[in-house]
PDB file of C-alpha atoms in Angstrom:
ATOM      1  CA  MET A   4     238.027  59.576 253.344  1.00  0.00           C
ATOM      2  CA  SER A   5     237.206  62.771 255.189  1.00  0.00           C
ATOM      3  CA  LEU A   6     234.571  62.958 257.820  1.00  0.00           C
ATOM      4  CA  PRO A   7     231.547  65.107 256.765  1.00  0.00           C
ATOM      5  CA  HIS A   8     230.588  67.972 258.970  1.00  0.00           C
ATOM      6  CA  ALA A   9     226.993  66.920 259.322  1.00  0.00           C
ATOM      7  CA  ILE A  10     224.807  63.891 258.694  1.00  0.00           C
ATOM      8  CA  PRO A  11     221.232  64.297 257.654  1.00  0.00           C
ATOM      9  CA  ARG A  12     218.793  63.547 260.700  1.00  0.00           C
ATOM     10  CA  PRO A  13     216.927  60.712 258.717  1.00  0.00           C
ATOM     11  CA  LEU A  14     220.201  58.842 258.301  1.00  0.00           C
ATOM     12  CA  VAL A  15     220.891  59.088 261.949  1.00  0.00           C
ATOM     13  CA  ARG A  16     217.437  57.948 262.836  1.00  0.00           C
ATOM     14  CA  LEU A  17     217.865  55.042 260.416  1.00  0.00           C
ATOM     15  CA  ASN A  18     220.934  53.948 262.408  1.00  0.00           C
ATOM     16  CA  GLN A  19     219.180  54.312 265.755  1.00  0.00           C
ATOM     17  CA  TRP A  20     216.265  52.197 264.449  1.00  0.00           C
ATOM     18  CA  THR A  21     218.681  49.609 263.166  1.00  0.00           C
ATOM     19  CA  ILE A  22     220.352  49.318 266.613  1.00  0.00           C
ATOM     20  CA  LEU A  23     216.935  49.160 268.399  1.00  0.00           C
ATOM     21  CA  LEU A  24     215.342  46.660 266.100  1.00  0.00           C
ATOM     22  CA  SER A  25     218.501  44.400 266.211  1.00  0.00           C
ATOM     23  CA  VAL A  26     218.398  44.331 269.929  1.00  0.00           C
ATOM     24  CA  ILE A  27     214.652  43.514 270.023  1.00  0.00           C
ATOM     25  CA  THR A  28     215.024  40.886 267.285  1.00  0.00           C
ATOM     26  CA  THR A  29     217.901  39.401 269.281  1.00  0.00           C
ATOM     27  CA  TRP A  30     215.823  39.235 272.378  1.00  0.00           C
ATOM     28  CA  VAL A  31     212.854  37.669 270.637  1.00  0.00           C
ATOM     29  CA  THR A  32     214.732  35.189 268.504  1.00  0.00           C
ATOM     30  CA  GLY A  33     217.777  34.470 270.632  1.00  0.00           C
ATOM     31  CA  ILE A  34     219.942  34.848 267.585  1.00  0.00           C
ATOM     32  CA  MET A  35     222.757  36.818 269.023  1.00  0.00           C
ATOM     33  CA  TRP A  36     224.604  37.430 265.819  1.00  0.00           C
ATOM     34  CA  ILE A  37     222.032  39.907 264.690  1.00  0.00           C
ATOM     35  CA  LEU A  38     223.801  42.329 266.959  1.00  0.00           C
ATOM     36  CA  ALA A  39     226.796  42.076 264.716  1.00  0.00           C
ATOM     37  CA  ILE A  40     224.953  44.124 261.961  1.00  0.00           C
ATOM     38  CA  PRO A  41     224.828  47.472 263.867  1.00  0.00           C
ATOM     39  CA  LEU A  42     228.056  46.622 265.594  1.00  0.00           C
ATOM     40  CA  VAL A  43     230.036  46.240 262.454  1.00  0.00           C
ATOM     41  CA  ALA A  44     228.395  49.166 260.834  1.00  0.00           C
ATOM     42  CA  ASN A  45     229.106  51.531 263.766  1.00  0.00           C
ATOM     43  CA  LEU A  46     232.616  50.232 264.192  1.00  0.00           C
ATOM     44  CA  TRP A  47     233.298  51.037 260.437  1.00  0.00           C
ATOM     45  CA  GLY A  48     231.764  54.489 261.072  1.00  0.00           C
ATOM     46  CA  VAL A  49     234.102  55.091 264.032  1.00  0.00           C
ATOM     47  CA  PHE A  50     237.346  53.663 262.536  1.00  0.00           C
ATOM     48  CA  PHE A  51     236.827  54.237 258.697  1.00  0.00           C
ATOM     49  CA  ASN A  52     234.199  57.036 258.589  1.00  0.00           C
ATOM     50  CA  TYR A  53     231.951  54.707 256.661  1.00  0.00           C
ATOM     51  CA  ASN A  54     228.755  53.494 258.150  1.00  0.00           C
ATOM     52  CA  PRO A  55     227.085  51.154 255.617  1.00  0.00           C
ATOM     53  CA  ILE A  56     223.664  51.620 257.175  1.00  0.00           C
ATOM     54  CA  ILE A  57     223.867  55.458 256.662  1.00  0.00           C
ATOM     55  CA  ARG A  58     225.361  54.939 253.171  1.00  0.00           C
ATOM     56  CA  PHE A  59     222.553  52.596 252.213  1.00  0.00           C
ATOM     57  CA  GLY A  60     219.986  55.072 253.660  1.00  0.00           C
ATOM     58  CA  ARG A  61     221.335  57.890 251.514  1.00  0.00           C
ATOM     59  CA  LEU A  62     219.937  56.051 248.365  1.00  0.00           C
ATOM     60  CA  PHE A  63     216.435  56.690 249.763  1.00  0.00           C
ATOM     61  CA  LEU A  64     216.734  60.469 250.656  1.00  0.00           C
ATOM     62  CA  LYS A  65     214.080  62.284 248.718  1.00  0.00           C
ATOM     63  CA  LYS A  66     215.799  65.647 248.935  1.00  0.00           C
ATOM     64  CA  ALA A  67     219.429  66.851 248.923  1.00  0.00           C
ATOM     65  CA  PRO A  68     221.153  65.948 252.057  1.00  0.00           C
ATOM     66  CA  SER A  69     221.919  69.428 252.977  1.00  0.00           C
ATOM     67  CA  THR A  70     218.182  70.289 253.200  1.00  0.00           C
ATOM     68  CA  TYR A  71     217.634  67.981 256.147  1.00  0.00           C
ATOM     69  CA  ILE A  72     218.218  68.850 259.711  1.00  0.00           C
ATOM     70  CA  PRO A  73     221.874  68.317 260.244  1.00  0.00           C
ATOM     71  CA  GLU A  74     223.418  66.127 262.924  1.00  0.00           C
ATOM     72  CA  ASP A  75     227.083  66.772 263.967  1.00  0.00           C
ATOM     73  CA  ALA A  76     229.312  64.153 262.531  1.00  0.00           C
ATOM     74  CA  GLN A  77     231.818  64.314 265.468  1.00  0.00           C
ATOM     75  CA  GLN A  78     228.931  63.759 267.937  1.00  0.00           C
ATOM     76  CA  GLN A  79     227.675  60.847 265.855  1.00  0.00           C
ATOM     77  CA  LYS A  80     231.069  59.258 265.885  1.00  0.00           C
ATOM     78  CA  PHE A  81     231.117  59.523 269.641  1.00  0.00           C
ATOM     79  CA  ASN A  82     227.641  58.090 269.907  1.00  0.00           C
ATOM     80  CA  ALA A  83     228.723  55.191 267.584  1.00  0.00           C
ATOM     81  CA  SER A  84     231.644  54.480 269.875  1.00  0.00           C
ATOM     82  CA  ILE A  85     229.309  54.281 272.836  1.00  0.00           C
ATOM     83  CA  ALA A  86     226.843  51.992 270.918  1.00  0.00           C
ATOM     84  CA  SER A  87     229.703  49.832 269.730  1.00  0.00           C
ATOM     85  CA  PHE A  88     231.010  49.325 273.202  1.00  0.00           C
ATOM     86  CA  CYS A  89     227.494  48.314 274.500  1.00  0.00           C
ATOM     87  CA  LEU A  90     226.852  46.127 271.448  1.00  0.00           C
ATOM     88  CA  THR A  91     230.199  44.325 271.963  1.00  0.00           C
ATOM     89  CA  GLY A  92     229.427  43.838 275.715  1.00  0.00           C
ATOM     90  CA  GLY A  93     226.056  42.462 274.848  1.00  0.00           C
ATOM     91  CA  LEU A  94     227.413  40.171 272.086  1.00  0.00           C
ATOM     92  CA  LEU A  95     230.268  39.088 274.286  1.00  0.00           C
ATOM     93  CA  GLY A  96     227.951  38.410 277.244  1.00  0.00           C
ATOM     94  CA  TYR A  97     225.648  36.249 274.985  1.00  0.00           C
ATOM     95  CA  LEU A  98     228.679  34.409 273.574  1.00  0.00           C
ATOM     96  CA  LEU A  99     230.040  33.576 276.886  1.00  0.00           C
ATOM     97  CA  ASN A 100     226.654  32.476 278.202  1.00  0.00           C
ATOM     98  CA  TRP A 101     226.644  35.469 280.663  1.00  0.00           C
ATOM     99  CA  GLN A 102     222.973  36.283 279.833  1.00  0.00           C
ATOM    100  CA  VAL A 103     222.587  38.931 282.564  1.00  0.00           C
ATOM    101  CA  ILE A 104     225.633  40.733 281.123  1.00  0.00           C
ATOM    102  CA  GLY A 105     224.263  40.489 277.593  1.00  0.00           C
ATOM    103  CA  HIS A 106     220.899  41.831 278.726  1.00  0.00           C
ATOM    104  CA  ILE A 107     222.333  44.755 280.626  1.00  0.00           C
ATOM    105  CA  PHE A 108     224.477  45.954 277.749  1.00  0.00           C
ATOM    106  CA  THR A 109     221.854  45.451 275.057  1.00  0.00           C
ATOM    107  CA  ALA A 110     219.125  47.085 277.217  1.00  0.00           C
ATOM    108  CA  MET A 111     221.435  50.059 277.688  1.00  0.00           C
ATOM    109  CA  VAL A 112     221.830  50.506 273.953  1.00  0.00           C
ATOM    110  CA  ALA A 113     218.212  49.804 273.264  1.00  0.00           C
ATOM    111  CA  ILE A 114     217.122  52.428 275.909  1.00  0.00           C
ATOM    112  CA  ALA A 115     219.574  54.939 274.520  1.00  0.00           C
ATOM    113  CA  SER A 116     218.365  54.383 270.890  1.00  0.00           C
ATOM    114  CA  SER A 117     214.809  54.658 271.986  1.00  0.00           C
ATOM    115  CA  ILE A 118     215.373  57.843 273.866  1.00  0.00           C
ATOM    116  CA  ALA A 119     217.306  59.337 270.937  1.00  0.00           C
ATOM    117  CA  ILE A 120     214.503  58.388 268.506  1.00  0.00           C
ATOM    118  CA  ALA A 121     212.109  60.207 270.882  1.00  0.00           C
ATOM    119  CA  GLY A 122     214.323  63.346 270.563  1.00  0.00           C
ATOM    120  CA  PHE A 123     216.843  63.379 273.392  1.00  0.00           C
ATOM    121  CA  CYS A 124     220.285  62.081 272.655  1.00  0.00           C
ATOM    122  CA  ILE A 125     222.070  60.716 275.712  1.00  0.00           C
ATOM    123  CA  GLY A 126     225.356  60.374 273.847  1.00  0.00           C
ATOM    124  CA  CYS A 127     225.100  63.957 272.644  1.00  0.00           C
ATOM    125  CA  PHE A 128     224.573  65.062 276.318  1.00  0.00           C
ATOM    126  CA  LEU A 129     227.597  63.069 277.464  1.00  0.00           C
ATOM    127  CA  HIS A 130     229.678  64.440 274.537  1.00  0.00           C
ATOM    128  CA  PHE A 131     228.698  67.976 275.566  1.00  0.00           C
ATOM    129  CA  GLN A 132     229.678  67.409 279.174  1.00  0.00           C
ATOM    130  CA  LEU A 133     232.919  65.850 278.236  1.00  0.00           C
ATOM    131  CA  LYS A 134     233.727  68.981 275.993  1.00  0.00           C
ATOM    132  CA  GLN A 135     232.715  71.346 278.806  1.00  0.00           C
ATOM    133  CA  TRP A 136     234.973  69.373 281.254  1.00  0.00           C
ATOM    134  CA  GLN A 137     237.891  69.566 278.839  1.00  0.00           C
ATOM    135  CA  TYR A 138     237.465  73.292 278.314  1.00  0.00           C
ATOM    136  CA  ARG A 139     237.308  74.001 282.098  1.00  0.00           C
ATOM    137  CA  ARG A 140     240.340  71.815 282.496  1.00  0.00           C
ATOM    138  CA  SER A 141     242.219  73.846 279.827  1.00  0.00           C
ATOM    139  CA  LEU A 142     241.335  77.006 281.565  1.00  0.00           C
ATOM    140  CA  LYS A 143     242.892  75.799 284.854  1.00  0.00           C
ATOM    141  CA  LYS A 144     246.129  74.755 283.054  1.00  0.00           C
ATOM    142  CA  SER A 145     246.464  78.107 281.455  1.00  0.00           C
ATOM    143  CA  PHE A 146     246.863  79.879 284.865  1.00  0.00           C
TER     144      PHE A 146
END
C-alpha cells in the first residue's frame, strides 16, 4: 500500500486526541493497557502505512478528503514514530513497575499531543530541523 502525500487535518487531530485521551485515561484509571490502542495504531501507521484510527475517522469526514487542510504524510509518519517510542516507553515503564519512567514517557507524549492540538507540532519542528541538518551535511560532503 502506498503512502498518501497528505492526510486531512481532522484525521491527524483525531489521532492526536486519541493519544492524549488514552494517556489521561491511563493516568485516571491505572489501566496501562489503554496505551496499547494508540501505540498499535501508530506502529501500524509507521510500518504498514495503515493507521486504524485514521481509517476509522475517514468514515466521518463530511467533505472530500482533498478539501481539508492537508498534513504531510511523511511528517506524520515521523511524528507517529516519536509517539510510538514514547508510548512504548510509558507502557514498559508501567509494566516493569517503574512508575516514574511510565509517567515521564506518557507525560512527554501527552504534552506533545496537547501542543499539537493547540496548533504547534513539536514533531514537525524536529522533522524540519533534521531535514535541514541533513541538507547542510550533504552540502559539506559535496565539496
